[in-house]
Amino acid sequence: MNTNKVEVVRDLLNAGADALATDVYGDTPLHALAKFSGDKQSFDVNEMVELLLAHGADPKQPNNEGLTPHDLGDFLALERLDRRDRLQEVVAQTRTESTEGSPRRAL
C-alpha cells in the first residue's frame, strides 16, 4: 500500500495545518475525502480519515449546503466513531438512570 499521501498529510498536520479548514464551499478535508471516497485511491481512505479525526476534524461539521462528511461518504472510520459515540451515550444514560434511582450514602 502506498501511504505517501497519508504521510504528506500527517506532516502538514504536524506542521500546523488546520484539519477544520474550509474552502469556498465550506468543505473541509473530510468533505473532500467523502466526495472522492468511491474513486480508486492510491492510499487508505480510512487511514486518512482517522488521521484527520485525530487532529480535530469534525465529521458533523456541515458545509455551505448543510451536508456533513458523513452525509457524503461511506467511511468505516466514521461508522466506528458513530458506534463509539452511541455506546458512550448509552453508558452515560445508564449511569444517570442508575444513580438517580438509588439513594446516595454519606461516606
Coordinates of C-alpha atoms in Angstrom, one line a residue:
M1 CA 0.0 0.0 0.0
N2 CA 1.3 3.4 -0.9
T3 CA 1.0 5.7 2.2
N4 CA 2.9 8.6 0.7
K5 CA -0.2 10.8 0.6
V6 CA -1.1 9.9 4.2
E7 CA 2.4 10.7 5.2
V8 CA 2.3 14.1 3.5
V9 CA -1.0 15.0 5.2
R10 CA 0.4 13.8 8.5
D11 CA 3.4 16.1 8.0
L12 CA 1.2 19.0 7.1
L13 CA -1.0 18.5 10.2
N14 CA 2.0 18.1 12.4
A15 CA 3.4 21.4 11.0
G16 CA 0.1 23.2 12.0
A17 CA -2.3 22.7 9.0
D18 CA -5.9 23.1 10.2
A19 CA -8.0 19.9 9.9
L20 CA -11.1 22.1 10.1
A21 CA -10.0 24.5 7.3
T22 CA -12.7 25.1 4.7
D23 CA -12.8 26.0 1.0
V24 CA -15.2 28.5 -0.6
Y25 CA -17.9 25.7 -0.5
G26 CA -17.4 25.2 3.2
D27 CA -15.9 21.8 2.6
T28 CA -13.3 20.5 5.0
P29 CA -10.7 17.9 4.2
L30 CA -13.2 15.3 5.4
H31 CA -15.7 16.5 2.9
A32 CA -13.2 16.3 0.1
L33 CA -12.3 12.7 1.1
A34 CA -16.0 11.8 1.3
K35 CA -16.6 13.1 -2.2
F36 CA -13.8 11.1 -3.7
S37 CA -14.0 8.0 -1.4
G38 CA -15.7 6.0 -4.2
D39 CA -12.8 6.6 -6.6
K40 CA -9.9 4.2 -6.7
Q41 CA -7.3 5.7 -4.4
S42 CA -3.6 5.1 -4.0
F43 CA -3.9 5.4 -0.2
D44 CA -6.1 4.1 2.6
V45 CA -9.0 6.5 2.8
N46 CA -10.0 5.3 6.3
E47 CA -6.4 5.8 7.5
M48 CA -6.6 9.3 6.2
V49 CA -10.0 9.9 7.9
E50 CA -8.6 8.6 11.2
L51 CA -5.6 10.9 10.9
L52 CA -7.8 13.9 10.3
L53 CA -10.0 13.0 13.2
A54 CA -7.0 12.7 15.5
H55 CA -6.1 16.2 14.5
G56 CA -9.5 17.7 15.3
A57 CA -11.5 17.2 12.2
D58 CA -15.3 17.3 12.9
P59 CA -17.3 14.7 11.0
K60 CA -20.5 16.5 11.9
Q61 CA -19.4 19.9 10.5
P62 CA -21.8 20.9 7.7
N63 CA -20.6 22.6 4.5
N64 CA -22.4 25.5 2.9
E65 CA -25.1 23.1 1.6
G66 CA -25.7 21.7 5.1
L67 CA -24.0 18.4 4.3
T68 CA -21.6 16.7 6.7
P69 CA -18.7 14.4 5.6
H70 CA -20.8 11.5 6.9
D71 CA -23.6 12.5 4.5
L72 CA -21.3 12.4 1.5
G73 CA -19.2 9.3 2.1
D74 CA -19.2 5.8 3.5
F75 CA -16.2 5.6 5.8
L76 CA -15.5 2.7 8.0
A77 CA -13.7 5.1 10.4
L78 CA -16.8 7.4 10.7
E79 CA -19.0 4.4 11.2
R80 CA -16.8 3.2 14.1
L81 CA -16.8 6.7 15.5
D82 CA -20.7 6.8 15.3
R83 CA -20.9 3.5 17.1
R84 CA -18.5 4.6 19.8
D85 CA -20.5 7.8 20.3
R86 CA -23.7 5.9 20.6
L87 CA -22.2 3.5 23.0
Q88 CA -20.9 6.3 25.2
E89 CA -24.4 7.9 25.2
V90 CA -26.0 4.6 26.3
V91 CA -23.4 4.1 29.0
A92 CA -23.9 7.7 30.2
Q93 CA -27.7 7.3 30.2
T94 CA -27.5 4.0 32.1
R95 CA -25.2 5.6 34.7
T96 CA -27.5 8.6 35.1
E97 CA -30.6 6.3 35.5
S98 CA -28.8 4.1 38.0
T99 CA -27.6 7.0 40.2
E100 CA -30.9 8.8 40.0
G101 CA -32.8 5.7 41.2
S102 CA -30.7 4.8 44.1
P103 CA -30.2 6.8 47.3
R104 CA -26.7 8.2 47.9
R105 CA -24.9 7.2 51.1
A106 CA -22.7 9.5 53.0
L107 CA -19.1 8.4 53.4

